[in-house]
Coordinates of C-alpha atoms and ligand atoms in Angstrom, one line a residue:
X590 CA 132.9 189.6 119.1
X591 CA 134.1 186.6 117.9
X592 CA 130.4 184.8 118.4
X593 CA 128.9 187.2 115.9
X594 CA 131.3 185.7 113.1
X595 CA 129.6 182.0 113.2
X596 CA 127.4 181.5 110.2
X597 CA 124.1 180.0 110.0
X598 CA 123.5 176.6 109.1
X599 CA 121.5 177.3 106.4
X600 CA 123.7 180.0 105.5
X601 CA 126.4 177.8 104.8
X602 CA 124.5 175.3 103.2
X603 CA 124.2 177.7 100.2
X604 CA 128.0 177.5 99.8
X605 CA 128.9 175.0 96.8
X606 CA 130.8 172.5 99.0
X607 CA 127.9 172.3 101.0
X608 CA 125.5 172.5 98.4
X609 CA 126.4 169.5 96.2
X610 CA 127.3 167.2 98.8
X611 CA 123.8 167.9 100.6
X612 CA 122.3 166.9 96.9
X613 CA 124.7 163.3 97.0
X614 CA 124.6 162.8 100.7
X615 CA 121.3 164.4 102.2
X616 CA 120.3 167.2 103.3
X617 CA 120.0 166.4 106.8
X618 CA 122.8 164.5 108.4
X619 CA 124.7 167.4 106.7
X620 CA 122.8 169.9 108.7
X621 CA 122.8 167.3 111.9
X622 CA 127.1 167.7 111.4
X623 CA 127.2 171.4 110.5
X624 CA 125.6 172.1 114.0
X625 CA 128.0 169.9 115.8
X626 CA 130.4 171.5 114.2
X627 CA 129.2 175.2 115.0
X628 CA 128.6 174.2 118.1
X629 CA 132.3 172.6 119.0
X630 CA 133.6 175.9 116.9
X631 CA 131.8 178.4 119.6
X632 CA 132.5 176.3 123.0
X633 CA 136.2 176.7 121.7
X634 CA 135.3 180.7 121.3
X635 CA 133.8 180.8 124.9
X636 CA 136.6 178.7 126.4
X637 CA 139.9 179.3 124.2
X638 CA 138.7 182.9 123.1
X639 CA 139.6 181.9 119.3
X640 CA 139.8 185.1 116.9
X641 CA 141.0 186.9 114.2
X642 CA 143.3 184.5 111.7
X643 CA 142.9 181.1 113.9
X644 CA 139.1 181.8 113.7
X645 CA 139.3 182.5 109.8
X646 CA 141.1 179.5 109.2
X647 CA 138.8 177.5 111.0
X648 CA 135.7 178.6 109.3
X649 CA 137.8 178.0 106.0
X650 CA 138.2 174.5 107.2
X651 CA 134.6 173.8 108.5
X652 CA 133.1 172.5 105.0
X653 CA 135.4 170.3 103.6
X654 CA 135.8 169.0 107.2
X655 CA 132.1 168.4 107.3
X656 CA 131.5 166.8 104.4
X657 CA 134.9 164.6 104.5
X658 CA 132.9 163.5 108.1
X659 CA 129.8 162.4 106.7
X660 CA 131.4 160.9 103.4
X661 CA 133.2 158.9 106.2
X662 CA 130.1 157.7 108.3
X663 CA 128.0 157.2 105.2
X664 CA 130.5 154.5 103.5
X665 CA 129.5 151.0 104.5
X666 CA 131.7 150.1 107.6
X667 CA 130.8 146.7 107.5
X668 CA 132.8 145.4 104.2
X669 CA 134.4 142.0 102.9
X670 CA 138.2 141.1 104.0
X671 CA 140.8 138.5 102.8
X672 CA 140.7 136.0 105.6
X673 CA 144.5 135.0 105.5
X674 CA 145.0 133.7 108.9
X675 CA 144.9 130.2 108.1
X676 CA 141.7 130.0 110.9
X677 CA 138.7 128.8 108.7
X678 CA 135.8 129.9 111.2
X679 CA 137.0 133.0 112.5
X680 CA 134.5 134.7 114.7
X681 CA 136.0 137.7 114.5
X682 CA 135.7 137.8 110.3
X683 CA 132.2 136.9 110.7
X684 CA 132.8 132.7 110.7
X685 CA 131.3 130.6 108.1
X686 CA 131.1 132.3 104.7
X687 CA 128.1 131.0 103.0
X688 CA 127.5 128.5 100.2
X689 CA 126.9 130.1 96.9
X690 CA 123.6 128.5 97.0
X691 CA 122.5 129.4 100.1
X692 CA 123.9 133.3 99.4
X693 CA 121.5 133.2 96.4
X694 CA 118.2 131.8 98.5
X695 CA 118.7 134.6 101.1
X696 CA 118.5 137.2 98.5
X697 CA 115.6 136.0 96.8
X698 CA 113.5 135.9 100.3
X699 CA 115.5 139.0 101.5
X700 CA 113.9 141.0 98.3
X701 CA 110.5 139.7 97.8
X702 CA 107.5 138.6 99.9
X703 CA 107.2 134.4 101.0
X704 CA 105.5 132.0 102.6
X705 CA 107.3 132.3 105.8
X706 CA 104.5 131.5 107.7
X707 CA 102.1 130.7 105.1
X708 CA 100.6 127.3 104.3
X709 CA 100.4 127.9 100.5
X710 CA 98.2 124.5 100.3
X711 CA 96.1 124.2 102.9
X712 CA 95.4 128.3 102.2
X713 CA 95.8 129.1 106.4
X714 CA 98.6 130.3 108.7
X715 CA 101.3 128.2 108.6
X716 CA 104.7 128.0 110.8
X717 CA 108.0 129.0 109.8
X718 CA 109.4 125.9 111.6
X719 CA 107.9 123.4 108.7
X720 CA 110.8 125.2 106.0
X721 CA 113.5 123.6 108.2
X722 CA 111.6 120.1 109.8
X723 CA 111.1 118.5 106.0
X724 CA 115.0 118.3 105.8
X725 CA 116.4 118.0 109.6
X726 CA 114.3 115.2 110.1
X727 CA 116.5 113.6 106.9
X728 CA 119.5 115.0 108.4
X729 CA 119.4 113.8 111.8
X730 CA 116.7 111.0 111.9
X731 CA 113.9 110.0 114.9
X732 CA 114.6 113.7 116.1
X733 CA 112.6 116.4 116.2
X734 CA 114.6 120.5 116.1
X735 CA 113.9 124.1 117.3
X736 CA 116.3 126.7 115.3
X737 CA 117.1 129.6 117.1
X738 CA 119.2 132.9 116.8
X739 CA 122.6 131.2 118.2
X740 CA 124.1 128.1 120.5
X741 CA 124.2 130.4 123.4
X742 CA 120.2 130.8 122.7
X743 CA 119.6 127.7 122.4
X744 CA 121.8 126.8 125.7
X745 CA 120.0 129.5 127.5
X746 CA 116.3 128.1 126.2
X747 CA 117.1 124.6 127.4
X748 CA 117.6 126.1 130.5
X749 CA 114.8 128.3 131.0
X750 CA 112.8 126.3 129.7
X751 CA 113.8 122.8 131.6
X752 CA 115.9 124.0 134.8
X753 CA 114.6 127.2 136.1
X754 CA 114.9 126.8 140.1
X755 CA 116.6 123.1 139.8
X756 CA 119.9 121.9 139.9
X757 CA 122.0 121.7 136.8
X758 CA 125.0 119.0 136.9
X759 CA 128.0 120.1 135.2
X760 CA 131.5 118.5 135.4
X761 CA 133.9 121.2 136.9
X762 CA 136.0 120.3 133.6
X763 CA 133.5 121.9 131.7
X764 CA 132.9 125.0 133.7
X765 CA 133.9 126.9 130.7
X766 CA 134.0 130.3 128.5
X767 CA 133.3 129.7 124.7
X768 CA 134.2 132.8 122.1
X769 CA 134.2 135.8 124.7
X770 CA 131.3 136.3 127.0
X771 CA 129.6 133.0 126.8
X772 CA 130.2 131.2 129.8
X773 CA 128.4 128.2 131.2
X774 CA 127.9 129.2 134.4
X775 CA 127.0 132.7 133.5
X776 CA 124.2 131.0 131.3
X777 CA 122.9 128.6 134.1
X778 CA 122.9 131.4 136.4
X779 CA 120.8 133.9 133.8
X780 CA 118.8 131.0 132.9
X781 CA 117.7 130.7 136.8
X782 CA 118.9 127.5 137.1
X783 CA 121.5 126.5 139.6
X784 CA 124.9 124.9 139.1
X785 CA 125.7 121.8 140.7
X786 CA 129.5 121.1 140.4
X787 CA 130.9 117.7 140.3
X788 CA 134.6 116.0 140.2
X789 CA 137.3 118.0 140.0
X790 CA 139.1 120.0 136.5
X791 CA 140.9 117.1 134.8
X792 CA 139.0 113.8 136.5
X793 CA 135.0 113.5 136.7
X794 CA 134.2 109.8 137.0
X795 CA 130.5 108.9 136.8
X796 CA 130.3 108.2 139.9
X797 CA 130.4 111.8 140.7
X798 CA 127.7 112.4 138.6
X799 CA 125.8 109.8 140.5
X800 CA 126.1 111.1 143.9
X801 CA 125.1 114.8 142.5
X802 CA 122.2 113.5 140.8
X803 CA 118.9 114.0 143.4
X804 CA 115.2 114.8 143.4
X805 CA 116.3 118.5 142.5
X806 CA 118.1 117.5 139.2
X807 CA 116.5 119.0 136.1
X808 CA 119.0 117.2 133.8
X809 CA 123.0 116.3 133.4
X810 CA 124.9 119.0 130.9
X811 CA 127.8 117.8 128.9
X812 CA 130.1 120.4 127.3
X813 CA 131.8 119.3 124.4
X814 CA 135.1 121.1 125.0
X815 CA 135.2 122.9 121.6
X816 CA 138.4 125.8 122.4
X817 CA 140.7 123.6 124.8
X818 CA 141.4 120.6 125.9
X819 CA 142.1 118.9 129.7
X820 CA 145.6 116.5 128.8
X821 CA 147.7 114.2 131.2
X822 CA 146.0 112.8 134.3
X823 CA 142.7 113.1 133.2
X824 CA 139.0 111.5 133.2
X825 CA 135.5 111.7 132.1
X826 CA 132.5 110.4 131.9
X827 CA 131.6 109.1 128.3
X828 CA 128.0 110.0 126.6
X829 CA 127.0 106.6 126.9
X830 CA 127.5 105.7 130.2
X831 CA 126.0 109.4 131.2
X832 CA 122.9 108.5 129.0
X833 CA 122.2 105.1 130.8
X834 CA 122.6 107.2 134.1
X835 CA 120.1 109.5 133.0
X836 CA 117.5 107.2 131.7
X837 CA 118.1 105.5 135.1
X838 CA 116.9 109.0 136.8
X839 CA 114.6 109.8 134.3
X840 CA 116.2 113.2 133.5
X841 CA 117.7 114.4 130.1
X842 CA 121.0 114.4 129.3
X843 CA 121.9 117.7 127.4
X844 CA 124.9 117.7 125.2
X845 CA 126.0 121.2 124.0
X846 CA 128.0 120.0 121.0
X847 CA 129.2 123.6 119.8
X848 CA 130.5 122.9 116.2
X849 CA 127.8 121.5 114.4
X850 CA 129.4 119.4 112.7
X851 CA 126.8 116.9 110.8
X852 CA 129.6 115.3 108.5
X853 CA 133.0 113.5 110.2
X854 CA 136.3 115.2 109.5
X855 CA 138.2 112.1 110.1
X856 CA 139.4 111.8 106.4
X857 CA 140.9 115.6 106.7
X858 CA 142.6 113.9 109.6
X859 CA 140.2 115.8 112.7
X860 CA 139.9 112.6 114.6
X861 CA 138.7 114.9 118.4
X862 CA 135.3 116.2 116.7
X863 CA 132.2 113.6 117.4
X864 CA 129.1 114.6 115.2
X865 CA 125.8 116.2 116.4
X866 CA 124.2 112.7 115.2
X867 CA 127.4 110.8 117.0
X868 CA 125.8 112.2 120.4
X869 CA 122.3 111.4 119.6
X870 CA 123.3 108.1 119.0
X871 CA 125.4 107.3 122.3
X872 CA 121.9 108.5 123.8
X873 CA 122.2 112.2 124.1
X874 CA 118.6 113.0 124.7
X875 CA 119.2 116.9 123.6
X876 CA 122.4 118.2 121.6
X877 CA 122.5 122.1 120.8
X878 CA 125.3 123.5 118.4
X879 CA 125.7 126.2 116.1
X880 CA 125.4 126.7 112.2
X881 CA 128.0 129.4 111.7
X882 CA 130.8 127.2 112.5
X883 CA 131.7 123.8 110.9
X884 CA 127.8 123.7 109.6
X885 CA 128.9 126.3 107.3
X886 CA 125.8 128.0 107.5
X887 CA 124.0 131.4 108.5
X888 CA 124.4 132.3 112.4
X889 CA 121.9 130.3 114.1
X890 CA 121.3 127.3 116.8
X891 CA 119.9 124.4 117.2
X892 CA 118.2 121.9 119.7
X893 CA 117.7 118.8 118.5
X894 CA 117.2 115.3 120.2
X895 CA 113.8 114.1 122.0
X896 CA 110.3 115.1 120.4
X897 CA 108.5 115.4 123.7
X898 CA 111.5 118.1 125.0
X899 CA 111.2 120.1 121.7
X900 CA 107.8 120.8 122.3
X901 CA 108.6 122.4 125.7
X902 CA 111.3 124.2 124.2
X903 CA 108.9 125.6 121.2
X904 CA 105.9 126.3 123.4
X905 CA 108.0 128.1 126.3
X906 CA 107.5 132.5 125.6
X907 CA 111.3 132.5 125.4
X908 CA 111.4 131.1 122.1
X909 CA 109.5 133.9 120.6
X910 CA 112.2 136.1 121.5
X911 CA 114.8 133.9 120.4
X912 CA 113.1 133.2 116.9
X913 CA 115.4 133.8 113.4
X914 CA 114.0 135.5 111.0
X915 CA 113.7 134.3 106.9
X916 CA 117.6 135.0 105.4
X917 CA 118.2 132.7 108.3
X918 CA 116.0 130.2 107.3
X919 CA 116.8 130.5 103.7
X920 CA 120.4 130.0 104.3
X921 CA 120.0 127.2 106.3
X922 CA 117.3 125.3 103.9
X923 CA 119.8 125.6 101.0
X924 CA 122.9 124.7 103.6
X925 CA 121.3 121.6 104.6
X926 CA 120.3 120.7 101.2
X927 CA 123.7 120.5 100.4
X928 CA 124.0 118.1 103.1
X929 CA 121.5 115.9 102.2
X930 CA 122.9 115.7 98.5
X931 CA 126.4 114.9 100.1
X932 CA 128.0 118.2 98.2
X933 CA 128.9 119.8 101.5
X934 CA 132.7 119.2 100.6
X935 CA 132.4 120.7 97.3
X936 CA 130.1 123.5 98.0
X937 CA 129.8 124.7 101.8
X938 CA 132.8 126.7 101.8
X939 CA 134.3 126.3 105.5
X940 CA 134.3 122.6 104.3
X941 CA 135.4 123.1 101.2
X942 CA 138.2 124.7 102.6
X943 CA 138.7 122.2 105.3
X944 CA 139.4 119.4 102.8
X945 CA 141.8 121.1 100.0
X946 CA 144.8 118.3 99.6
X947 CA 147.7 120.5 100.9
X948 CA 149.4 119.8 97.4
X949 CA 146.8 121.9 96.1
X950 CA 147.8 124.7 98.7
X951 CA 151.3 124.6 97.6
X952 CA 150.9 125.0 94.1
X953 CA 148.9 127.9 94.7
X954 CA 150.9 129.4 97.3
X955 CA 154.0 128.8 95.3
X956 CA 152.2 130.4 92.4
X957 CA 151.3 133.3 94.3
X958 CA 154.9 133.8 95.6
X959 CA 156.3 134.0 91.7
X960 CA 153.7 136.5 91.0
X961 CA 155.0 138.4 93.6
X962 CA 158.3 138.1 93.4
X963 CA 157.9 138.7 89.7
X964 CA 155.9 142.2 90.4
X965 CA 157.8 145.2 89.0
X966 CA 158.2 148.1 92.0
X967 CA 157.1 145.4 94.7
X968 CA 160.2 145.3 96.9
X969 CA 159.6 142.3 99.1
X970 CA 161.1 139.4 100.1
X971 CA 158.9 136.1 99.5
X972 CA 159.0 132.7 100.9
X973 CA 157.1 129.7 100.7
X974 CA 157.0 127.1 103.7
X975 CA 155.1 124.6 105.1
X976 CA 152.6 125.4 108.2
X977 CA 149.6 124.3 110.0
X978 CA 146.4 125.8 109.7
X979 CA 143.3 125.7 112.4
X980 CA 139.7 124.8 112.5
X981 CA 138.8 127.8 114.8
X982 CA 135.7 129.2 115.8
X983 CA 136.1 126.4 119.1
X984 CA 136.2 123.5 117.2
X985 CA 138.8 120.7 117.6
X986 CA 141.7 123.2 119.1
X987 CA 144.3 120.6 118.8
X988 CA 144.1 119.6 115.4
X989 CA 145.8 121.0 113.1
X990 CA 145.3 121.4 108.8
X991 CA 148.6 120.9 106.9
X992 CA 149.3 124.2 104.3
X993 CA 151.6 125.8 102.9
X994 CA 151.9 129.8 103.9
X995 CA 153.7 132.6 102.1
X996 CA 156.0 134.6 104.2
X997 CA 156.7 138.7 103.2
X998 CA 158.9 141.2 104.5
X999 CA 160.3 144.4 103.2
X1000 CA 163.4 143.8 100.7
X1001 CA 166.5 146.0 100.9
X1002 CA 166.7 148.1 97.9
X1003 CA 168.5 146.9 94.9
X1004 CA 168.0 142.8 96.8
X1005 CA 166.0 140.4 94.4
X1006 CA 164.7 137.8 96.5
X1007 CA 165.6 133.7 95.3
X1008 CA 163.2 132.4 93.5
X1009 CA 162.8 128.5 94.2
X1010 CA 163.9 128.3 90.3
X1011 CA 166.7 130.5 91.6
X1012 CA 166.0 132.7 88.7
X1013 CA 166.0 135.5 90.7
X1014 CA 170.1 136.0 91.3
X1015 CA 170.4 137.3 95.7
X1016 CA 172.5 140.0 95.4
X1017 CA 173.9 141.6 99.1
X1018 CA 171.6 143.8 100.5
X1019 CA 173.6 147.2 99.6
X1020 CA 170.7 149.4 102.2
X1021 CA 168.2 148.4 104.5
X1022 CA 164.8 148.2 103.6
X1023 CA 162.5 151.4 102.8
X1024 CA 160.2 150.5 105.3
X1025 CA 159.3 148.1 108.0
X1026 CA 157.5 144.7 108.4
X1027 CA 154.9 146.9 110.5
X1028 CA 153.6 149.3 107.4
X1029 CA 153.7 146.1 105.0
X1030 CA 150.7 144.5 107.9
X1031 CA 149.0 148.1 107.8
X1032 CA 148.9 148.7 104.2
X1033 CA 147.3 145.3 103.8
X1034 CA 144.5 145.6 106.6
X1035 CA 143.9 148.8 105.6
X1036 CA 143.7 148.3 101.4
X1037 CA 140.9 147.6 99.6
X1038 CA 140.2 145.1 99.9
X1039 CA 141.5 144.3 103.3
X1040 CA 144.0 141.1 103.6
X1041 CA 144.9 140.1 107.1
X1042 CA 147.4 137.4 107.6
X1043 CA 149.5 136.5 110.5
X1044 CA 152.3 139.1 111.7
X1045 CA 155.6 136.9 112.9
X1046 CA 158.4 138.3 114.0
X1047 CA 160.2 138.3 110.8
X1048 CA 157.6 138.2 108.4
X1049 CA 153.7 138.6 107.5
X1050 CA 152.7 135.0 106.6
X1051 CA 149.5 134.7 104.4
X1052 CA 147.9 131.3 104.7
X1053 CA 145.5 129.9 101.6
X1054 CA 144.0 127.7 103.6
X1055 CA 141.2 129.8 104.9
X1056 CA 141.3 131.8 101.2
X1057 CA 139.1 130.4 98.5
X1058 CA 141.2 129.2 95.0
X1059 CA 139.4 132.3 93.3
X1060 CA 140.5 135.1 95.4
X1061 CA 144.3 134.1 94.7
X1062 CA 144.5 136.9 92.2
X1063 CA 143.2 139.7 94.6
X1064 CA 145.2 138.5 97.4
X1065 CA 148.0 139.5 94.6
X1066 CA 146.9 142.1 93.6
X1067 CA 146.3 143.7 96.8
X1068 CA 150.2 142.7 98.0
X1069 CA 151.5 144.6 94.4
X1070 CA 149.2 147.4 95.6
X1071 CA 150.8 147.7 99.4
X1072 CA 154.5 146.7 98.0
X1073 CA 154.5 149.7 95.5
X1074 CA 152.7 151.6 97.6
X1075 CA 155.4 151.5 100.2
X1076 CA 158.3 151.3 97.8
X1077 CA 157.1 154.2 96.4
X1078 CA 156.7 156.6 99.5
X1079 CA 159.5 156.7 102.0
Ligands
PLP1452 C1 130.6 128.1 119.9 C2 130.0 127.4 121.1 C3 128.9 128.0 121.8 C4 128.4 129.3 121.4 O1 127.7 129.2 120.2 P1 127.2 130.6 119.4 O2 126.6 130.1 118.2 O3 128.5 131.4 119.2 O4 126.3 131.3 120.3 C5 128.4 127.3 122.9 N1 128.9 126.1 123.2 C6 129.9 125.5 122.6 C7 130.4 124.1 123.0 C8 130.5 126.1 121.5 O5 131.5 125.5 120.8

C-alpha cells in the first residue's frame, strides 16, 4: 500500500539535505513544511492513487522541494528597489525615503533603551509628546500638535473626538478618496459623525456653507484636493472667508492639508501646494497632514492648530490607540530638525530630489545612457529625452518636474545604437531583436536589486528624478546585468 511508503518526519530529517539545512534554517519550520508536505503527498495517494515510479520520484523530490520552500519564505520579502518612475513619493515603494540623519536616530532608539517617556531631569514619568513639542512649536508657531500613526488617524481622531453624533460640512467637491481606501465620507461615517453635503462638484460658494451651518454643526471640513483637481466652471470657498464663517459660529474649521508640506515649492515651480503654516495663517483653526509625503519623514500624522482642540484630541481614549511608537518619533525629531536648520533641500531626500536643476538630470542621464551603450554584451537600444516627472503620493497632481528620462528597448543583433557623439555608427538591423521590451521590464523588477521604471509602448523609460545621484552606478549596473542576461539566453 502506497501509504505505508511515506516516511516519518523525523525520519527524514536525518537525511543530509534535511539535516544541514534544519542546522542553517531551524529545526522547526523545517518540520512545520515536511508535514505539509507529507500530508499533500498522502491526500494525492488517497485521491489520485499515486504509486510505484510517480510515487518514487516524488519522495526523491520532497527534500530539496522543502528546503528550496523555506529558503524562499525565510529571505526578507520586504527589500530596497530602484524607484525609477520619475514619482518622488510613491506609496506603493514605501513614499518618503528618510534623511540620512533621521535613518541614523531611528537606529540608535530602535537598538537601545531611551527616555521615551522619561523625564531624565525632573527623575518622574514623562510624555513622549515633549520629544516632538520643543521643535513643532518652532516649526509652526502659536500652535500646539498631537502626532499620530497617519493623516487618515489623525482625520478619524478629529472626528471622534469633535463630531461624533453632529453634523460635519463638507463641500460635495471634496467628497473624495485619497491613496486607496481612504475616503472622506467613509471616515465621517466610521468616526460617527454625519456628513452634511453642500454646493455641488465644481461650485461651492460660501453661502452654501452658510445655509448648512446649524446648531448641529460640530465644525466645517476643508479637503485640500491633494490627487485631482476640479478645472473649468468652477468655485470655492477660500480658507479665509470659511475661517471668518466659522469664528462667526463658533465652530472649528478643520483643514486636512494632506502633503505636509512645511516649506513652499514655488521656486521648483509647484505654485498649487499652500503650506500647513499657509492654512493656519488664513485662520485654519485645525490642519492635519502626513509626514511620509512631501515632509520627508517617517509615516505618521499630525494635528496641529488651536491649543484648547489639541487637548481634546490628546485626552480622548482614541489617541491611545492611535499613538506612534519611538523610530517614529526619532525620525521625525531629526526630520524636523532639518527643517528648522533650513537643510531640508539638501538633506530630506524627497526634497532633495524635488529641487535637482534638470541640467543636473541630464548630465546624469546622458551619462548613464553612454555607459550603457558602451556596455560590452548589452544589446539595447538607448535614448535620452526630455520628460516630466510628478510629485505623487496626492500632492499637487497637476504640476509637473522637468527631467530628463532614458528610454531602453531590445537592439537587433549586430545594431549599435547612435550615440549622441554619433560614435556609435547605426548599422541596418540585419535580425530582430533576441528578445522583447517585456523580458527587459521583468529582468529589471525582478534583479537584484529591483529597478522599476515606466513601461511605454516602445520602450522602458528610467527617470533620475526620483533616483538619488549615488545610486546612478547600480541603476547601471543592474541594466548590464538584465541586458546580458537576456542577450545571453534566447
Ligand atoms: C494623503 C492624504 C491623506 C491620507 O494620509 P495618510 O498619511 O496616507 O493616512 C488624507 N488626506 C489628504 C488630503 C491626503 O493628501
Amino acid at each position: 500500500m502506497a501509504l505505508r511508503r511515506l516516511p516519518q518526519v523525523d525520519r527524514l530529517l536525518r537525511e543530509p539535505v534535511l539535516r544541514h539545512a534544519a542546522e542553517r534554517l531551524g529545526p522547526a519550520p523545517l518540520k512545520t513544511l515536511l508535514r505539509q508536505a507529507l500530508k499533500g503527498l498522502r491526500q494525492q495517494i488517497r485521491e489520485n492513487g499515486i504509486a510505484g515510479k510517480e510515487l518514487d520520484r516524488r519522495l526523491a523530490e520532497l527534500p530539496r522541494a522543502v528546503v528550496s520552500e523555506l529558503e524562499g519564505r525565510t529571505r526578507s520579502s520586504l527589500t530596497p528597489v530602484l524607484n525609477a518612475t520619475g514619482i518622488l513619493v510613491h506609496t506603493n515603494l514605501g513614499r518618503a525615503p528618510l534623511a540620512a540623519r533621521a535613518v541614523e536616530r531611528v537606529s540608535q532608539a530602535a537598538a537601545g533603551y531611551s527616555n521615551l517617556e522619561y523625564d531624565l531631569a525632573a527623575r518622574r514619568r514623562g510624555s513622549r509628546s515633549t520629544h516632538l513639542d520643543r521643535t513643532l512649536e518652532l516649526l509652526l508657531p502659536g500652535t500646539a500638535c498631537h502626532v499620530v500613526n497617519n493623516n487618515a488617524a489623525a482625520v478619524s481622531l478629529v472626528m471622534r473626538a469633535l463630531a461624533t453624533d453632529r453634523e460635519v460640512v463638507v463641500s460635495r467637491g471634496e467628497l473624495v478618496e485619497i491613496g486607496g481606501s481612504f475616503r472622506i465620507p467613509e471616515i465621517l461615517e466610521a468616526s460617527g459623525a454625519r456628513l452634511r453635503e453642500v454646493g455641488t462638484t465644481n461650485r461651492t460658494h460660501l453661502s452654501d456653507y452658510e445655509r448648512a451651518v446649524r446648531r448641529d454643526t460640530a465644525l466645517i471640513l476643508k479637503v485640500h484636493p491633494s490627487n485631482y483637481r476640479v478645472v473649468g466652471f468652477t468655485a470655492e470657498a477660500g480658507v479665509k472667508e470659511l475661517a471668518a464663517l466659522a469664528r462667526r459660529r463658533r465652530i472649528p474649521l478643520v483643514v486636512d492639508q494632506g502633503s505636509g508640506l512645511l516649506a513652499s515649492l514655488e521656486p521648483y515651480g509647484i505654485r498649487d501646494e499652500p503650506t500647513v503654516l499657509d492654512y493656519l495663517k488664513r485662520g485654519a483653526d485645525l490642519v492635519t497632514f502626513s509626514c511620509d509625503k512631501l515632509l520627508g519623514g517617517p509615516q505618521a500624522g499630525i494635528v496641529a492648530g488651536r491649543p484648547a482642540l489639541v487637548r481634546r484630541l490628546r485626552r480622548h481614549p482614541l489617541s491611545r490607540a492611535l499613538r506612534v511608537d519611538k523610530m517614529t518619533i526619532a525620525a521625525l525629531e531629526a526630520t524636523f530638525e532639518i527643517f528648522l536648520r533650513g537643510r531640508q533641500f539638501e538633506e530630506v531626500p524627497v526634497l532633495r530630489m524635488l529641487s535637482r536643476p534638470v541640467s543636473e538630470i541630464q548630465r546624469r542621464a546622458e551619462a548613464l545612457a553612454r555607459d550603457l551603450r558602451r556596455a560590452p554584451g548589452v544589446q539595447l537600444d538607448v535614448v535620452v529625452e526630455r520628460g516630466s516627472a510628478r510629485v505623487g503620493g496626492g500632492a499637487a497632481p497637476t504640476s509637473v518636474l522637468r527631467t530628463w528620462r532614458v528610454g531602453l528597448r531590445p537592439a537587433p543583433r549586430g545594431k549599435l545604437s547612435a550615440g549622441r557623439s554619433g560614435a556609435g555608427k547605426l548599422r541596418p538591423a540585419r535580425s530582430r531583436p533576441d528578445f522583447k521590451l517585456a523580458d527587459l521590464e521583468r529582468a529589471l523588477r525582478l534583479g537584484d536589486p529591483p529597478v522599476l521604471g515606466v513601461l511605454g509602448r516602445e520602450r522602458l523609460w528610467l527617470d533620475l528624478r526620483s533616483v538619488e545621484e549615488a545610486a546612478d552606478e547600480r541603476i547601471a549596473g543592474a541594466v548590464r546585468v538584465a541586458g546580458q542576461l537576456l542577450a545571453g539566453e534566447k
